[in-house]
Coordinates of C-alpha atoms and ligand atoms in Angstrom, one line a residue:
M488 CA -29.4 -14.2 77.7
K489 CA -26.3 -12.5 77.6
I490 CA -24.5 -12.0 74.7
V491 CA -20.8 -11.1 74.2
I492 CA -19.2 -9.9 71.1
I493 CA -15.4 -9.8 70.3
G494 CA -14.7 -6.8 67.9
G495 CA -15.8 -3.4 66.4
G496 CA -16.1 -4.1 62.9
T497 CA -18.7 -4.4 60.3
A498 CA -19.6 -7.3 61.0
G499 CA -19.3 -7.2 65.0
W500 CA -21.5 -3.7 65.0
S501 CA -23.7 -5.3 62.4
A502 CA -24.1 -7.9 64.7
A503 CA -24.7 -6.5 67.8
A504 CA -27.3 -3.5 65.9
A505 CA -29.3 -6.2 64.5
I506 CA -29.9 -8.6 67.7
A507 CA -30.0 -5.2 70.1
R508 CA -32.4 -3.8 68.0
L509 CA -34.4 -7.1 67.0
L510 CA -34.3 -8.8 70.4
P511 CA -35.5 -6.5 72.6
G512 CA -35.3 -7.4 76.1
I513 CA -34.0 -11.0 75.2
A514 CA -30.4 -10.7 74.2
D515 CA -28.3 -8.5 76.6
V516 CA -25.8 -7.1 74.2
R517 CA -22.2 -5.8 75.1
V518 CA -19.0 -5.6 72.4
I519 CA -15.9 -5.5 73.2
E520 CA -13.1 -4.0 71.0
S521 CA -9.6 -3.0 70.7
A522 CA -8.4 0.4 69.4
D523 CA -5.3 -0.6 69.8
I524 CA -5.9 -3.6 67.4
G525 CA -7.8 -1.7 65.0
I526 CA -10.5 -3.2 62.1
V527 CA -9.5 -4.0 58.3
G528 CA -11.2 -0.6 57.4
V529 CA -11.6 -2.2 54.2
G530 CA -15.2 -3.6 52.4
E531 CA -17.3 -0.4 50.1
A532 CA -19.1 -2.4 48.0
T533 CA -21.8 -4.0 48.8
L534 CA -24.6 -6.1 47.3
P535 CA -28.8 -5.0 47.1
H536 CA -29.0 -7.7 50.3
V537 CA -27.0 -4.5 52.9
R538 CA -30.5 -2.7 51.8
Q539 CA -32.9 -5.8 53.7
F540 CA -30.3 -5.6 56.4
V541 CA -30.6 -2.0 56.9
Q542 CA -34.2 -1.5 55.9
Q543 CA -35.0 -4.1 58.9
L544 CA -33.7 -3.0 61.3
G545 CA -35.6 0.6 60.7
I546 CA -32.7 2.3 59.8
D547 CA -33.3 5.5 57.4
E548 CA -31.7 5.1 54.0
A549 CA -31.1 8.6 53.6
A550 CA -29.7 9.1 56.9
F551 CA -27.4 6.4 56.8
M552 CA -26.3 7.0 52.8
R553 CA -24.9 10.8 54.3
A554 CA -23.4 8.9 57.6
T555 CA -21.2 6.9 55.4
H556 CA -21.1 8.9 52.0
A557 CA -22.5 6.0 50.0
T558 CA -23.2 6.3 46.6
F559 CA -25.7 3.3 44.9
K560 CA -25.1 0.7 42.7
L561 CA -26.6 -1.4 40.1
G562 CA -23.6 -3.5 39.3
I563 CA -20.0 -4.2 38.8
D564 CA -18.1 -3.8 35.3
F565 CA -15.5 -6.5 34.4
R566 CA -12.9 -5.4 32.1
D567 CA -11.0 -7.6 30.7
F568 CA -11.5 -10.3 31.8
G569 CA -13.1 -12.8 29.3
R570 CA -10.2 -11.1 27.2
I571 CA -8.2 -8.5 27.1
G572 CA -10.8 -5.3 25.7
D573 CA -13.7 -6.7 26.9
S574 CA -16.1 -4.7 29.5
Y575 CA -19.8 -6.1 30.6
I576 CA -20.9 -5.3 33.9
H577 CA -23.0 -7.7 35.8
P578 CA -25.8 -6.0 36.4
F579 CA -28.4 -6.5 39.3
G580 CA -31.6 -7.0 37.7
T581 CA -33.0 -8.8 34.5
F582 CA -32.1 -9.5 31.3
G583 CA -35.0 -8.5 29.0
R584 CA -38.4 -10.3 29.8
E585 CA -39.5 -13.8 29.9
L586 CA -41.8 -14.9 27.8
A587 CA -44.0 -17.8 28.7
Q588 CA -42.0 -18.8 31.2
V589 CA -38.9 -19.3 28.8
P590 CA -36.2 -16.9 30.3
F591 CA -35.3 -14.2 27.6
H592 CA -31.5 -15.3 27.4
H593 CA -33.0 -17.7 24.8
F594 CA -34.8 -15.9 23.1
W595 CA -31.6 -13.8 22.3
L596 CA -29.4 -16.7 21.6
E597 CA -32.3 -18.0 19.0
S598 CA -32.1 -14.7 17.3
R599 CA -28.0 -15.5 16.9
K600 CA -29.6 -18.0 14.4
T601 CA -30.9 -15.1 12.1
G602 CA -28.4 -12.0 12.7
S603 CA -26.2 -10.8 15.2
P604 CA -28.3 -9.0 18.0
P605 CA -27.6 -6.2 19.9
D606 CA -25.4 -7.4 23.2
I607 CA -27.3 -8.5 26.0
G608 CA -26.3 -5.8 28.4
R609 CA -28.6 -4.1 26.3
F610 CA -31.8 -5.7 27.2
S611 CA -31.0 -5.0 31.0
L612 CA -32.2 -2.2 32.3
A613 CA -29.4 -1.4 35.2
V614 CA -27.1 -2.0 32.7
Q615 CA -27.5 1.1 30.3
A616 CA -28.4 2.7 33.5
A617 CA -25.2 2.5 34.7
R618 CA -23.4 2.5 31.2
A619 CA -25.2 6.3 30.9
G620 CA -24.2 7.3 34.9
R621 CA -27.8 7.6 35.8
F622 CA -29.6 6.7 38.9
Q623 CA -33.3 6.2 39.6
I624 CA -34.7 4.2 42.5
P625 CA -36.6 1.4 40.9
R626 CA -40.4 1.2 40.8
D627 CA -42.4 -1.1 42.7
D628 CA -44.7 -2.7 40.8
D629 CA -43.6 -5.8 39.5
L630 CA -45.5 -5.7 35.8
S631 CA -43.3 -2.7 34.7
L632 CA -39.6 -2.8 33.3
A633 CA -38.8 -0.2 35.8
S634 CA -38.8 -2.2 38.4
S635 CA -36.7 -4.8 37.0
Y636 CA -33.2 -4.2 38.8
G637 CA -32.0 -3.2 42.3
Y638 CA -28.8 -1.6 43.6
A639 CA -26.9 -1.1 46.4
Y640 CA -24.1 0.8 48.1
Q641 CA -20.8 1.8 48.2
F642 CA -19.6 3.5 51.3
D643 CA -16.9 4.3 53.8
A644 CA -15.8 1.3 55.1
S645 CA -14.4 3.7 58.0
L646 CA -17.7 5.2 58.6
F647 CA -20.2 2.0 58.4
G648 CA -19.1 0.7 61.4
P649 CA -19.4 3.6 63.9
F650 CA -23.0 4.3 62.0
M651 CA -23.9 0.8 63.4
R652 CA -22.3 1.2 66.8
D653 CA -24.1 4.5 67.4
F654 CA -27.4 2.7 66.3
A655 CA -26.7 -0.3 68.4
Q656 CA -25.9 1.4 71.4
A657 CA -29.0 3.9 71.0
H658 CA -30.7 0.4 71.4
G659 CA -29.2 -1.3 74.5
A660 CA -26.1 -2.5 73.8
Q661 CA -22.9 -1.5 75.3
R662 CA -18.9 -1.4 73.8
T663 CA -16.1 -2.3 76.5
E664 CA -12.5 -1.2 75.0
G665 CA -9.7 -3.0 75.6
R666 CA -8.1 -6.3 74.2
V667 CA -8.9 -9.8 75.4
V668 CA -5.8 -12.0 76.5
E669 CA -7.5 -14.7 77.8
V670 CA -10.0 -17.0 77.1
R671 CA -11.7 -19.4 79.3
Q672 CA -13.3 -22.9 78.0
D673 CA -15.4 -24.9 80.4
P674 CA -13.6 -27.6 81.9
E675 CA -16.2 -29.8 81.2
T676 CA -18.2 -28.7 78.2
G677 CA -15.7 -27.1 76.3
D678 CA -18.0 -24.3 76.0
I679 CA -16.3 -21.0 76.3
A680 CA -16.9 -19.2 79.9
S681 CA -15.7 -15.8 79.8
V682 CA -12.8 -13.7 78.4
T683 CA -10.5 -11.7 80.3
L684 CA -9.1 -8.1 78.8
E685 CA -5.2 -6.8 79.1
S686 CA -7.5 -4.5 82.1
G687 CA -8.5 -7.6 84.2
E688 CA -12.0 -7.3 83.8
S689 CA -13.1 -10.6 82.4
F690 CA -17.1 -11.1 80.4
A691 CA -18.9 -14.2 81.2
A692 CA -21.6 -14.6 78.5
D693 CA -23.9 -17.4 77.4
L694 CA -23.4 -16.6 73.6
F695 CA -20.1 -15.5 72.4
I696 CA -19.9 -13.7 68.8
D697 CA -16.4 -14.3 67.4
C698 CA -15.8 -10.9 65.0
S699 CA -12.2 -10.5 65.8
G700 CA -11.1 -10.3 62.0
F701 CA -8.8 -12.9 60.2
R702 CA -7.4 -13.7 63.8
S703 CA -10.6 -15.7 64.1
L704 CA -10.0 -15.9 68.3
L705 CA -12.6 -17.6 69.3
L706 CA -13.2 -20.2 66.6
G707 CA -10.1 -20.7 65.0
E708 CA -7.1 -20.0 67.6
T709 CA -9.0 -20.8 71.0
L710 CA -11.3 -23.8 69.5
E711 CA -8.6 -24.3 66.9
E712 CA -12.0 -25.0 64.1
A713 CA -10.5 -26.5 61.3
W714 CA -9.6 -24.1 58.0
E715 CA -10.7 -25.4 54.6
D716 CA -8.8 -23.7 52.2
W717 CA -9.6 -22.5 48.7
S718 CA -6.6 -20.9 47.2
H719 CA -5.4 -23.3 44.8
W720 CA -8.3 -21.8 43.2
L721 CA -9.0 -18.5 43.9
P722 CA -4.8 -17.4 44.3
C723 CA -5.2 -13.8 45.5
D724 CA -3.7 -13.6 48.8
R725 CA -2.8 -9.6 48.9
A726 CA -4.4 -6.2 48.1
I727 CA -3.1 -2.9 47.7
A728 CA -5.2 -0.3 49.0
M729 CA -5.5 3.2 47.9
P730 CA -8.0 6.5 48.0
T731 CA -7.6 8.9 45.6
A732 CA -9.6 12.0 45.3
S733 CA -13.0 12.3 43.2
P734 CA -12.3 13.7 39.1
P735 CA -14.9 16.1 38.5
G736 CA -18.3 14.9 37.0
E737 CA -20.5 12.0 36.7
I738 CA -20.2 9.5 40.2
E739 CA -20.0 6.3 38.1
P740 CA -23.4 4.4 39.8
F741 CA -21.1 0.8 39.6
T742 CA -17.7 -0.6 40.9
R743 CA -15.4 -1.5 38.3
A744 CA -12.8 -4.5 38.6
T745 CA -10.3 -4.4 35.9
A746 CA -8.3 -7.5 35.3
L747 CA -4.3 -7.2 35.4
E748 CA -1.4 -9.1 35.2
A749 CA -1.9 -11.3 38.5
G750 CA -5.5 -10.2 40.0
W751 CA -7.4 -7.5 39.3
A752 CA -7.9 -4.0 40.5
W753 CA -11.2 -2.0 41.7
R754 CA -12.4 0.9 41.7
I755 CA -15.9 2.4 43.9
P756 CA -16.2 5.9 44.0
L757 CA -17.7 7.6 47.2
Q758 CA -19.4 10.8 47.8
H759 CA -16.5 12.1 48.9
R760 CA -13.3 10.0 47.6
V761 CA -12.8 7.0 45.6
G762 CA -11.4 3.6 46.6
N763 CA -9.3 1.8 44.6
G764 CA -7.1 -1.0 45.1
Y765 CA -5.2 -3.8 43.8
V766 CA -6.2 -7.9 44.5
Y767 CA -2.9 -10.0 43.2
S768 CA -1.6 -13.3 44.3
S769 CA 1.2 -13.3 45.6
A770 CA 2.7 -16.5 44.2
F771 CA 2.8 -14.5 41.3
L772 CA 3.4 -11.0 41.8
D773 CA 5.6 -8.8 44.2
D774 CA 4.2 -6.1 46.3
E775 CA 6.4 -3.5 45.1
T776 CA 5.3 -4.1 41.4
A777 CA 1.6 -4.4 42.9
A778 CA 2.0 -1.3 44.5
E779 CA 3.5 0.0 41.1
S780 CA 0.7 -1.2 38.7
L781 CA -1.5 0.5 41.5
R782 CA -0.6 3.7 40.9
R783 CA 0.1 3.5 37.1
T784 CA -4.3 2.5 36.8
V785 CA -5.8 5.1 39.3
Q786 CA -7.2 8.5 38.4
G787 CA -6.5 11.2 40.7
P788 CA -4.2 11.9 43.4
A789 CA -3.8 9.3 45.9
L790 CA -5.4 10.7 49.5
A791 CA -2.8 8.8 51.2
D792 CA -0.3 5.6 50.9
P793 CA -1.1 2.2 49.1
R794 CA -1.8 0.0 51.8
L795 CA -0.8 -4.0 51.8
L796 CA -3.4 -6.4 52.9
R797 CA -3.1 -10.2 53.4
F798 CA -6.2 -12.9 53.5
R799 CA -6.6 -16.4 52.8
A800 CA -10.0 -17.9 50.6
G801 CA -11.6 -20.4 53.1
R802 CA -13.9 -20.5 55.6
R803 CA -13.5 -22.5 59.3
R804 CA -15.2 -25.6 58.3
Q805 CA -17.9 -24.9 61.2
S806 CA -18.8 -21.6 61.8
W807 CA -20.8 -22.3 64.6
V808 CA -18.7 -24.1 67.1
R809 CA -20.1 -24.8 71.3
N810 CA -21.2 -21.7 72.6
V811 CA -19.0 -19.3 69.9
V812 CA -20.6 -18.3 66.1
A813 CA -18.0 -16.8 64.1
I814 CA -19.3 -14.0 61.2
G815 CA -17.3 -11.7 59.4
L816 CA -13.6 -12.0 58.1
A817 CA -13.3 -14.6 61.6
S818 CA -15.6 -17.2 59.9
G819 CA -13.8 -16.8 56.4
F820 CA -13.0 -15.1 53.8
L821 CA -13.4 -15.1 49.9
E822 CA -11.9 -12.2 47.5
P823 CA -14.0 -9.3 47.2
L824 CA -14.1 -9.6 43.2
E825 CA -18.0 -9.8 43.8
S826 CA -18.4 -7.7 47.0
T827 CA -19.7 -10.9 48.8
S828 CA -18.3 -10.5 52.3
I829 CA -20.5 -8.1 54.3
Y830 CA -23.3 -9.7 52.7
L831 CA -21.9 -13.1 54.1
S832 CA -21.4 -11.2 57.7
H833 CA -25.7 -9.7 57.4
M834 CA -26.8 -13.1 56.0
A835 CA -25.1 -15.3 59.0
I836 CA -26.4 -12.6 61.5
M837 CA -30.0 -13.1 60.2
R838 CA -30.0 -16.6 60.4
L839 CA -28.8 -16.3 64.2
I840 CA -31.6 -14.2 64.9
E841 CA -33.7 -16.6 63.2
L842 CA -32.4 -19.5 65.4
F843 CA -31.7 -17.8 68.5
P844 CA -31.0 -20.1 71.3
V845 CA -32.9 -18.5 73.8
G846 CA -33.5 -22.3 75.9
G847 CA -30.1 -22.8 75.5
I848 CA -28.4 -24.3 72.1
N849 CA -29.6 -26.9 70.1
P850 CA -27.1 -28.9 68.2
A851 CA -30.0 -29.4 64.8
D852 CA -30.2 -25.9 65.3
R853 CA -26.6 -25.2 65.0
A854 CA -26.8 -27.6 62.5
E855 CA -28.9 -25.7 60.5
F856 CA -27.0 -22.4 60.8
N857 CA -23.7 -24.0 59.9
R858 CA -25.3 -26.2 56.6
M859 CA -27.0 -22.6 55.5
V860 CA -23.6 -20.7 55.9
D861 CA -21.8 -24.0 53.4
K862 CA -24.3 -23.7 51.4
E863 CA -23.6 -19.4 50.8
Y864 CA -20.0 -19.9 50.6
D865 CA -19.7 -22.6 48.1
R866 CA -22.1 -21.2 45.8
I867 CA -19.7 -18.2 45.8
R868 CA -16.6 -19.6 45.6
D869 CA -17.7 -21.1 42.3
F870 CA -19.1 -18.1 41.2
L871 CA -16.1 -16.4 42.1
I872 CA -13.9 -19.1 39.9
L873 CA -15.2 -19.0 37.1
H874 CA -14.6 -15.3 36.6
Y875 CA -11.3 -16.8 36.6
H876 CA -11.5 -19.8 34.5
A877 CA -13.4 -18.2 32.0
T878 CA -10.9 -16.8 30.1
T879 CA -8.8 -17.1 26.7
R880 CA -6.2 -14.9 28.7
S881 CA -2.3 -16.1 28.4
D882 CA -0.9 -13.0 28.7
S883 CA 0.6 -14.0 31.9
P884 CA 1.9 -17.0 34.0
F885 CA -1.3 -15.6 36.3
W886 CA -3.7 -16.2 33.7
D887 CA -2.0 -19.5 32.3
H888 CA -2.8 -21.2 35.7
V889 CA -5.9 -20.2 36.4
R890 CA -7.5 -21.1 32.8
T891 CA -5.7 -24.7 33.0
M892 CA -6.7 -25.0 36.7
T893 CA -8.8 -28.0 37.6
V894 CA -12.6 -26.0 39.2
P895 CA -14.5 -27.6 41.5
D896 CA -17.0 -30.6 40.5
S897 CA -20.1 -28.6 41.5
L898 CA -18.7 -26.2 38.8
S899 CA -18.2 -27.9 36.1
G900 CA -21.0 -29.6 36.2
K901 CA -22.9 -26.3 36.5
M902 CA -20.8 -24.8 33.0
E903 CA -21.1 -28.2 31.1
M904 CA -24.9 -27.5 31.1
W905 CA -25.6 -24.2 30.5
K906 CA -23.2 -25.1 27.0
R907 CA -24.9 -27.7 26.4
T908 CA -29.0 -26.4 27.3
G909 CA -28.5 -23.1 28.1
R910 CA -29.3 -23.8 31.4
I911 CA -29.0 -22.2 34.6
E912 CA -29.6 -23.8 38.3
K913 CA -31.8 -22.6 39.6
Y914 CA -32.5 -22.1 43.7
G915 CA -34.9 -20.9 45.8
E916 CA -32.6 -18.6 48.7
G917 CA -29.4 -16.5 48.6
L918 CA -27.1 -14.7 46.2
F919 CA -26.3 -14.9 42.4
F920 CA -29.9 -15.8 40.5
E921 CA -30.0 -17.1 36.8
P922 CA -29.0 -13.5 36.0
S923 CA -25.5 -13.2 37.6
W924 CA -24.5 -16.4 36.0
I925 CA -25.6 -15.5 32.6
A926 CA -23.6 -12.2 33.0
V927 CA -20.7 -13.3 33.7
Y928 CA -21.1 -16.2 31.0
L929 CA -21.7 -14.6 27.9
G930 CA -19.6 -11.6 29.3
Q931 CA -16.5 -14.0 29.1
N932 CA -17.9 -15.5 26.0
I933 CA -19.5 -18.9 27.3
V934 CA -21.8 -19.3 24.9
P935 CA -24.2 -22.2 25.1
E936 CA -24.3 -24.7 22.2
G937 CA -28.5 -25.3 22.6
W938 CA -31.1 -23.4 24.1
D939 CA -34.5 -23.5 24.9
T940 CA -36.6 -25.3 22.0
R941 CA -39.6 -22.7 22.5
A942 CA -37.6 -19.9 21.9
A943 CA -37.5 -21.1 18.6
L944 CA -41.7 -20.4 18.3
P945 CA -42.1 -16.8 17.7
E946 CA -41.6 -16.1 13.4
P947 CA -37.6 -15.0 13.5
D948 CA -39.1 -11.1 12.3
G949 CA -41.6 -10.7 15.4
L950 CA -38.3 -11.6 17.6
V951 CA -36.5 -9.3 15.6
R952 CA -39.0 -6.4 16.0
A953 CA -39.6 -7.5 20.4
L954 CA -35.9 -7.0 20.4
D955 CA -35.4 -4.0 18.8
G956 CA -39.0 -2.5 21.2
L957 CA -37.6 -3.4 24.5
Q958 CA -34.2 -1.6 23.9
Q959 CA -36.0 1.3 23.0
E960 CA -38.3 1.4 26.4
I961 CA -35.2 0.8 28.1
G962 CA -33.4 3.7 26.5
A963 CA -36.3 5.8 27.1
L964 CA -36.6 4.9 30.7
V965 CA -33.1 5.7 31.2
Q966 CA -33.3 9.0 29.8
A967 CA -36.1 9.7 31.3
M968 CA -33.2 8.9 34.8
P969 CA -31.4 11.6 36.4
G970 CA -27.6 11.5 36.7
H971 CA -26.7 10.2 39.7
R972 CA -25.0 13.1 41.4
A973 CA -27.9 14.8 40.5
F974 CA -30.3 12.3 42.5
L975 CA -27.8 12.6 45.8
Q976 CA -28.1 15.6 45.5
A977 CA -32.2 15.9 45.5
E978 CA -31.8 13.1 48.0
A979 CA -29.5 15.5 50.4
Q980 CA -31.7 18.4 49.6
R981 CA -34.7 16.1 51.1
L982 CA -33.3 14.6 53.9
A983 CA -31.8 18.6 54.4
D984 CA -35.7 19.6 54.3
A985 CA -37.1 17.3 56.6
A986 CA -34.5 17.8 59.0
Ligands
FAD2364 P1 -12.3 -6.3 61.2 O1 -12.8 -5.3 60.5 O2 -11.1 -7.0 61.1 O3 -12.8 -6.1 62.7 C1 -12.0 -7.1 63.6 C2 -12.4 -6.4 65.1 O4 -11.8 -7.5 66.1 C3 -11.9 -4.9 65.5 O5 -12.5 -4.5 66.1 C4 -10.6 -5.5 66.4 O6 -10.6 -4.7 67.5 C5 -11.3 -6.5 67.8 N1 -10.8 -7.4 67.8 C6 -9.6 -8.8 67.7 N2 -8.9 -9.1 68.1 C7 -8.7 -8.2 69.1 C8 -8.5 -9.3 70.7 N3 -8.0 -9.6 71.1 N4 -9.6 -8.0 71.8 C9 -10.6 -6.9 71.7 N5 -10.9 -7.6 70.4 C10 -10.4 -7.9 69.6 N6 -16.4 -6.9 51.8 C11 -17.5 -6.5 51.1 O7 -18.8 -6.7 51.1 N7 -17.3 -6.0 49.6 C12 -16.0 -5.3 49.3 O8 -15.8 -4.5 48.5 C13 -14.5 -5.9 49.9 N8 -13.5 -5.4 50.0 C14 -12.6 -6.3 50.2 C15 -11.2 -5.8 50.5 C16 -10.4 -6.4 50.7 C17 -8.4 -6.5 50.4 C18 -10.3 -7.3 52.3 C19 -9.6 -7.8 52.9 C20 -11.6 -7.6 52.4 C21 -12.3 -6.6 51.8 N9 -14.5 -7.0 52.2 C22 -15.0 -7.0 51.6 C23 -14.3 -7.4 53.4 C24 -15.2 -6.6 54.7 O9 -13.7 -5.5 54.7 C25 -15.1 -7.2 55.9 O10 -16.4 -8.4 55.6 C26 -15.8 -6.1 56.6 O11 -14.9 -5.1 57.0 C27 -15.9 -7.0 58.4 O12 -14.4 -8.0 58.7 P2 -15.0 -7.5 60.4 O13 -15.4 -7.0 61.0 O14 -14.6 -9.3 60.4 O15 -13.2 -7.9 61.0

């Protein structure tokens, strides 16, 4: 089956690598990319799922990390979101241990009746390791507290695509350099028949994967699939990015997101530099003031001039239409507050591989793909909105807007259930399970009025002792971990010794 992928950014080369590696002999893959157009070149913070993607392809973690100058990430430190001066970490891991199938946070809430327990982050190994600047690979033993967290990578976005390109080409994917200037549709079916480059060369295929970035060349421009706009809930539409030199000392094993006057700033420490950026709403802030604010907030000397990026929050109504599957920015975009975009690309690639249309496209498979992509987008959208809406900030028109806006019914329902019962909607797959929502709700000072009655069953003294014991256990595990920089150096040495 012939596959043509338009676009050689993170999405395009990830798709080519996965299809070439996981469907050998079934799909004949060609990537068309244009050096003149280039790639978006940002996207440095990821989620733990990227590890599964890399592992499924059989890529060696240490080699991949070295090639992309990657660091480890245990979560995101949100500063000044609920109130100026607040800081909480959304960890890749759980809080405490559940008891008799009652999640830990209910006991934590119960313990507030008799005193003021420590911050819930004190019961998360990922949070405590992140705060201490330490890192260790989690243990592979479900019963151990040392397995209660996960991790992701922070990598150089300009090196990730080329790494995947080399991998894809080593597994048989072909590459063509050139700009697509014409798209031909089959006059009867409306399917895309071929694309033609500036050079005049044409490429036909059975399936086209549109990874052309924000242009959405096939799905948006050619097939005119409708755009669902979410900017009324997520008003940030610009970013200024600027790398700085790495400071001496420990490399923080987490991404930082600091709320500012009209959005928030990211800080992503890599091995060789720090990625910084200010994501803001152009309705509330002009570009020059944003660049000035970013310059003021970064630490260390700048390694490049600030770069402006424009985007819109939303997605194409369907990502798979006719014989075109859009993946990456061509399908939609939700701002990078929770580092979800590369996840969405990898999720869509794996769904496409599961539903791969070997004997021709079946409309039911296409509908299933679109249903799964929808679900993921909707859930991420609600989770992102929560970070803005759950605030008492009133220090700028931007925060007044997001604090008082009407949120989607799906989010207000979740918030109402949390406030009333301390419960989180359960689902089996995708992103952002219970601990993620707990981290943001409690981190942004939304404390439930009720919780599971079974949490009142232990004796209050016993509960306090159990919480103390848990804190001590976590403290001892963190103390035994190496510093993040030392761990990275040891990994690099291990790779060098193995070579
Ligand atoms: P692009 O990188 O734009 O690639 C598009 C490709 O299409 C290029 O190769 C281009 O040459 C090609 N192309 C386009 N038109 C044509 C044509 N006519 N002919 C031939 N080729 C063509 N994601 C995260 O997961 N974590 C983050 O921390 C994060 N931060 C972000 C911050 C910002 C400000 C932005 C805007 C995005 C961020 N993202 C993040 C998203 C992430 O950058 C993207 O998901 C990722 O880079 C994938 O981009 P892409 O491959 O879809 O598009």
